[in-house]
PDB file of C-alpha atoms in Angstrom:
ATOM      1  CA  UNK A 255       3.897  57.486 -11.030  1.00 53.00           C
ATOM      2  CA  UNK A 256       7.574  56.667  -9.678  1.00 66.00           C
ATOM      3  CA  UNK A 257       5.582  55.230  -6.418  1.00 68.00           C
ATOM      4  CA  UNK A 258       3.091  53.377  -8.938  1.00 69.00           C
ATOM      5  CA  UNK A 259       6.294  51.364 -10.209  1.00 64.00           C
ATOM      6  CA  UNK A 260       7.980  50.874  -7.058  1.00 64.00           C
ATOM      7  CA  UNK A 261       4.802  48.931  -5.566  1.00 66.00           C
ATOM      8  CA  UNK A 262       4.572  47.192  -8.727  1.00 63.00           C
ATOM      9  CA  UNK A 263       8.061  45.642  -8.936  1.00 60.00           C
ATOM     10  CA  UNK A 264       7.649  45.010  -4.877  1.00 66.00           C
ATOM     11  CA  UNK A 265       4.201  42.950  -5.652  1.00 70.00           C
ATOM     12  CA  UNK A 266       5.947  41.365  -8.780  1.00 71.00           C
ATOM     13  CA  UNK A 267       9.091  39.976  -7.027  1.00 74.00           C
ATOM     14  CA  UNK A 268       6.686  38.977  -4.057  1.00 77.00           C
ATOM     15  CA  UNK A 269       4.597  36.887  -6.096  1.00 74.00           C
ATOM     16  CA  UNK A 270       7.994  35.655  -8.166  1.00 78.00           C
ATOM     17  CA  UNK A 271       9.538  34.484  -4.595  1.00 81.00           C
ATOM     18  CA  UNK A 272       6.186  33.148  -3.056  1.00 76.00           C
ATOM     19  CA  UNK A 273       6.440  30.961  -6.595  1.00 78.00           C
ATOM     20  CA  UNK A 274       9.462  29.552  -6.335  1.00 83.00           C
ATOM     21  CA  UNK A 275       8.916  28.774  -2.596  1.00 82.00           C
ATOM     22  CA  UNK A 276       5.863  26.828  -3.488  1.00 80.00           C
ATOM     23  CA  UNK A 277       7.635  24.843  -6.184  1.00 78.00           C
ATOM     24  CA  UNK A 278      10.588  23.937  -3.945  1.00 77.00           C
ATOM     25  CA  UNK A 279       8.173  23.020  -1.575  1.00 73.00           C
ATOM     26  CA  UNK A 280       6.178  20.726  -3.254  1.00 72.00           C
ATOM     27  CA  UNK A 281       9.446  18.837  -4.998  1.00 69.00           C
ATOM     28  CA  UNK A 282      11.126  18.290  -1.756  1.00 65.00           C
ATOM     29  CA  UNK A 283       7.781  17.473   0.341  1.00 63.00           C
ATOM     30  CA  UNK A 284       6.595  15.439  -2.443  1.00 59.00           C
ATOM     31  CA  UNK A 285       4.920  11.996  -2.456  1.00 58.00           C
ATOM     32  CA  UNK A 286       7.920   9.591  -1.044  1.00 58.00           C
ATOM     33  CA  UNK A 287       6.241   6.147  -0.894  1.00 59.00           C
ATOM     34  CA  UNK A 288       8.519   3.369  -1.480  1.00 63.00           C
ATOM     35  CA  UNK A 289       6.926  -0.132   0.087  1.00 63.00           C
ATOM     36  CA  UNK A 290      10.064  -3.004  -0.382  1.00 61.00           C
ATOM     37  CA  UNK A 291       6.997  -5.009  -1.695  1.00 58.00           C
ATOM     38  CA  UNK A 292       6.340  -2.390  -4.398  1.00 61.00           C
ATOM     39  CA  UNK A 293       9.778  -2.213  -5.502  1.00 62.00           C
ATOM     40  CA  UNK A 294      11.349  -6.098  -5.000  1.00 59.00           C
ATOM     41  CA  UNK A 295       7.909  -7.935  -4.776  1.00 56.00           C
ATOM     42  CA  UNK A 296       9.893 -11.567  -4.496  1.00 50.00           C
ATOM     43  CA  UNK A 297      12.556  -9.847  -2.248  1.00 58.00           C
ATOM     44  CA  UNK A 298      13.471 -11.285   1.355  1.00 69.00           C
ATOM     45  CA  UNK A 299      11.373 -14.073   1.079  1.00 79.00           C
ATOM     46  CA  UNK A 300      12.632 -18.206  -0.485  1.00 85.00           C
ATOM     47  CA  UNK A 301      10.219 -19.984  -1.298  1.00 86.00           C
ATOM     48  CA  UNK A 302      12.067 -23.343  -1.560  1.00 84.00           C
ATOM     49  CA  UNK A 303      12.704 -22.744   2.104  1.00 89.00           C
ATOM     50  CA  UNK A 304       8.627 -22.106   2.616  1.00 89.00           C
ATOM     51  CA  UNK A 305       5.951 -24.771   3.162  1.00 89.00           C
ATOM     52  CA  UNK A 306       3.160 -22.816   1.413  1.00 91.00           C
ATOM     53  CA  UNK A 307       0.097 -24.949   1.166  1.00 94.00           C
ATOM     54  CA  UNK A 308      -3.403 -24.272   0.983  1.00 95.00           C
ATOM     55  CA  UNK A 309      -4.263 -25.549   4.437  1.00 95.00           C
ATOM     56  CA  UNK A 310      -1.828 -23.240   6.222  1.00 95.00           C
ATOM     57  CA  UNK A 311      -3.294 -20.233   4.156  1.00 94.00           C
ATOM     58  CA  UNK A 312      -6.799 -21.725   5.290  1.00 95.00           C
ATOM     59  CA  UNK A 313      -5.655 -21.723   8.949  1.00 94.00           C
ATOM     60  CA  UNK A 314      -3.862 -17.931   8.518  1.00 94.00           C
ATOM     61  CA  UNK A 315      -7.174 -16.560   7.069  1.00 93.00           C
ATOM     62  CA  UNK A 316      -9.262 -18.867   9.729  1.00 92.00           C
ATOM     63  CA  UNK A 317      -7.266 -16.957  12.652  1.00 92.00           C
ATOM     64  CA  UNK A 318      -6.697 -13.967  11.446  1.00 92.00           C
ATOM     65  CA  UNK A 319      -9.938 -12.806   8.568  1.00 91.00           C
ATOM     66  CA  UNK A 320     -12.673 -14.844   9.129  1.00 88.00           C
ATOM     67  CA  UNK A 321     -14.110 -12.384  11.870  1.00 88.00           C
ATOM     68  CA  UNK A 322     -14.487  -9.788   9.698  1.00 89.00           C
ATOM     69  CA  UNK A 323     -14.577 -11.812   5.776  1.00 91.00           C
ATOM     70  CA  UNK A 324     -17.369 -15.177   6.500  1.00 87.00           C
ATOM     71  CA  UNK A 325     -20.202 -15.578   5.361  1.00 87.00           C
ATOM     72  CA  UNK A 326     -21.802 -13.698   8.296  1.00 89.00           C
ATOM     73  CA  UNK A 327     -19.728 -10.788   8.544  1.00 82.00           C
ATOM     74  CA  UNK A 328     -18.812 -10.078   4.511  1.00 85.00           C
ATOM     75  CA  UNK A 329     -16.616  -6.904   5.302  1.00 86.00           C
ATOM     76  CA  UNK A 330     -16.426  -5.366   1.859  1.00 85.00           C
ATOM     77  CA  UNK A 331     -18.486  -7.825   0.730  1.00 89.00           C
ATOM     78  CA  UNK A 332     -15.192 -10.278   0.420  1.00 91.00           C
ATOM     79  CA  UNK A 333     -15.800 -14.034   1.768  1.00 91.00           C
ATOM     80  CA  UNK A 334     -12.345 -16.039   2.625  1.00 92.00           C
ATOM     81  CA  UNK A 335     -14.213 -18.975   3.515  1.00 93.00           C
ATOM     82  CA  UNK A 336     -13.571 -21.895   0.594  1.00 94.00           C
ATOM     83  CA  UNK A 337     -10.771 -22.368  -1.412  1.00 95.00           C
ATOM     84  CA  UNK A 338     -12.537 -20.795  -4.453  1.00 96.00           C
ATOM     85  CA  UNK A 339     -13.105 -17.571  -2.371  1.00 94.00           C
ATOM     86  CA  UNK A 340      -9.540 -17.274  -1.160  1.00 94.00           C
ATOM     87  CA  UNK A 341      -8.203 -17.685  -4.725  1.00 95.00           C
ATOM     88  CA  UNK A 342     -10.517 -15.369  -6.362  1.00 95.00           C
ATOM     89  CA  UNK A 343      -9.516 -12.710  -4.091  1.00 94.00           C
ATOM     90  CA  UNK A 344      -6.102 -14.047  -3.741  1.00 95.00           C
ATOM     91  CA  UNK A 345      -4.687 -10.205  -5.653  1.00 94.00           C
ATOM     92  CA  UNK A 346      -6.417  -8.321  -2.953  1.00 93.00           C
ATOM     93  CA  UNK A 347      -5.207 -10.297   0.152  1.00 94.00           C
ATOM     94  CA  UNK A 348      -1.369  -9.881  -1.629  1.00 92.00           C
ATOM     95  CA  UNK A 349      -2.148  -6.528  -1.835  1.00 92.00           C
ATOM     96  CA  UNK A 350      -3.728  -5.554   1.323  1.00 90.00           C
ATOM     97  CA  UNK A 351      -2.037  -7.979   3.603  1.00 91.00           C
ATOM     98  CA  UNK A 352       1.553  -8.547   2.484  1.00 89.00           C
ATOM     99  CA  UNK A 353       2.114  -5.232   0.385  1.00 87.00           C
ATOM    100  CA  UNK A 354       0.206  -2.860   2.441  1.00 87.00           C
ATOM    101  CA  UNK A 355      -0.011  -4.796   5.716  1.00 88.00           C
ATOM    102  CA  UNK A 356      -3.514  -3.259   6.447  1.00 89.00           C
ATOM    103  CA  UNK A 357      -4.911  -6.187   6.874  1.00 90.00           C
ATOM    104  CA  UNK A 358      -5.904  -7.247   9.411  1.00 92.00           C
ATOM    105  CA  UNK A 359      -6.414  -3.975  10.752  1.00 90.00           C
ATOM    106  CA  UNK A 360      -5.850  -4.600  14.390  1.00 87.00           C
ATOM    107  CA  UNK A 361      -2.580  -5.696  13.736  1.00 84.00           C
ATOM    108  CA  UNK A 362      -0.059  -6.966  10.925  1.00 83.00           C
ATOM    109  CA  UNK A 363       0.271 -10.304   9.980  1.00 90.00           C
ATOM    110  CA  UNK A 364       3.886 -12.247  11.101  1.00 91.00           C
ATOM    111  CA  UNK A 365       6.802 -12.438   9.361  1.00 88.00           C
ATOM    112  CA  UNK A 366       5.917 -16.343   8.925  1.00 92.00           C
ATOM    113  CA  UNK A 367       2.279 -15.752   8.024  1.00 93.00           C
ATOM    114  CA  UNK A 368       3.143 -13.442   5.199  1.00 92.00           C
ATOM    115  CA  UNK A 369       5.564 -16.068   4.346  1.00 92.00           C
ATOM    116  CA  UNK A 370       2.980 -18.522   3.655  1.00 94.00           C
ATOM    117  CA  UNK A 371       1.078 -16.030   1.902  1.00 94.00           C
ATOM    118  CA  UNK A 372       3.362 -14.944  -0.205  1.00 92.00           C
ATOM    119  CA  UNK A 373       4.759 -18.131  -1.370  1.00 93.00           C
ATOM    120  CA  UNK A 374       1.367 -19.262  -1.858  1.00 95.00           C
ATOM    121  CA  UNK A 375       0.355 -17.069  -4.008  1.00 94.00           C
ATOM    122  CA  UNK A 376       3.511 -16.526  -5.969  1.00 91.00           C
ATOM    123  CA  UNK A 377       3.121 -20.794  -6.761  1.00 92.00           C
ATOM    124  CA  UNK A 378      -0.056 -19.866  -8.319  1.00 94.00           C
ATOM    125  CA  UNK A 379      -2.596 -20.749  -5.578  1.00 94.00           C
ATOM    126  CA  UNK A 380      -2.535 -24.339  -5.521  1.00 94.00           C
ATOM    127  CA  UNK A 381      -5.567 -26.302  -3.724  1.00 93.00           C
ATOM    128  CA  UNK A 382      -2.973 -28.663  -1.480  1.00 88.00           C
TER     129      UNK A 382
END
């Protein structure tokens, strides 16, 4: 019976330490994500310094998206081809190209692109 109760207690604190090591290891290995976008989304960029019109966006997305988002590719069926296509997607592009920078997926866009972009969109998309 005595041995009964020893392997008990062993198994018990066992389990209690493999616990608390699983605990500790999920709140210190835990989901750390900060993007400066996410956090300061008008941070590092001024706008009154930025010449964000519509044709430099067109020209940006012209360059750098219409291989993949025209008319005759339609990656994730998004077009960037007219002005009216650009704005209605203009929460997407923000999000995937100047918060995420995953777009375009070969490589980032500049520091002067997402400028544009940014500014752009932050002025409310205007057609100029």
């Amino acid at each position: 019976m005595n041995n009964q109760r020893i392997r008990f207690l062993a198994n018990r604190k066992r389990w209690y330490i493999m616990s608390i090591i699983t605990v500790m290891a999920t709140f210190t290995t835990g989901c750390y994500y900060d993007k400066e976008e996410l956090l300061y989304p008008n941070s590092a960029v001024d706008c009154s310094t930025v010449s964000a019109t519509y044709a430099k966006v067109q020209s940006i997305l012209t360059n750098k998206c219409n291989n993949c988002h025209s008319a005759r590719n339609a990656a994730g069926g998004v077009v960037l081809e007219t002005y009216d296509q650009v704005k209605a997607h203009a929460g997407r592009i923000n999000q995937r190209a100047i918060v995420e920078k995953t777009m375009p997926p070969t490589a980032a866009l500049a520091t002067e692109e997402i400028a544009i972009l940014k500014c752009w969109i932050s002025s409310g998309t205007p057609n100029n």
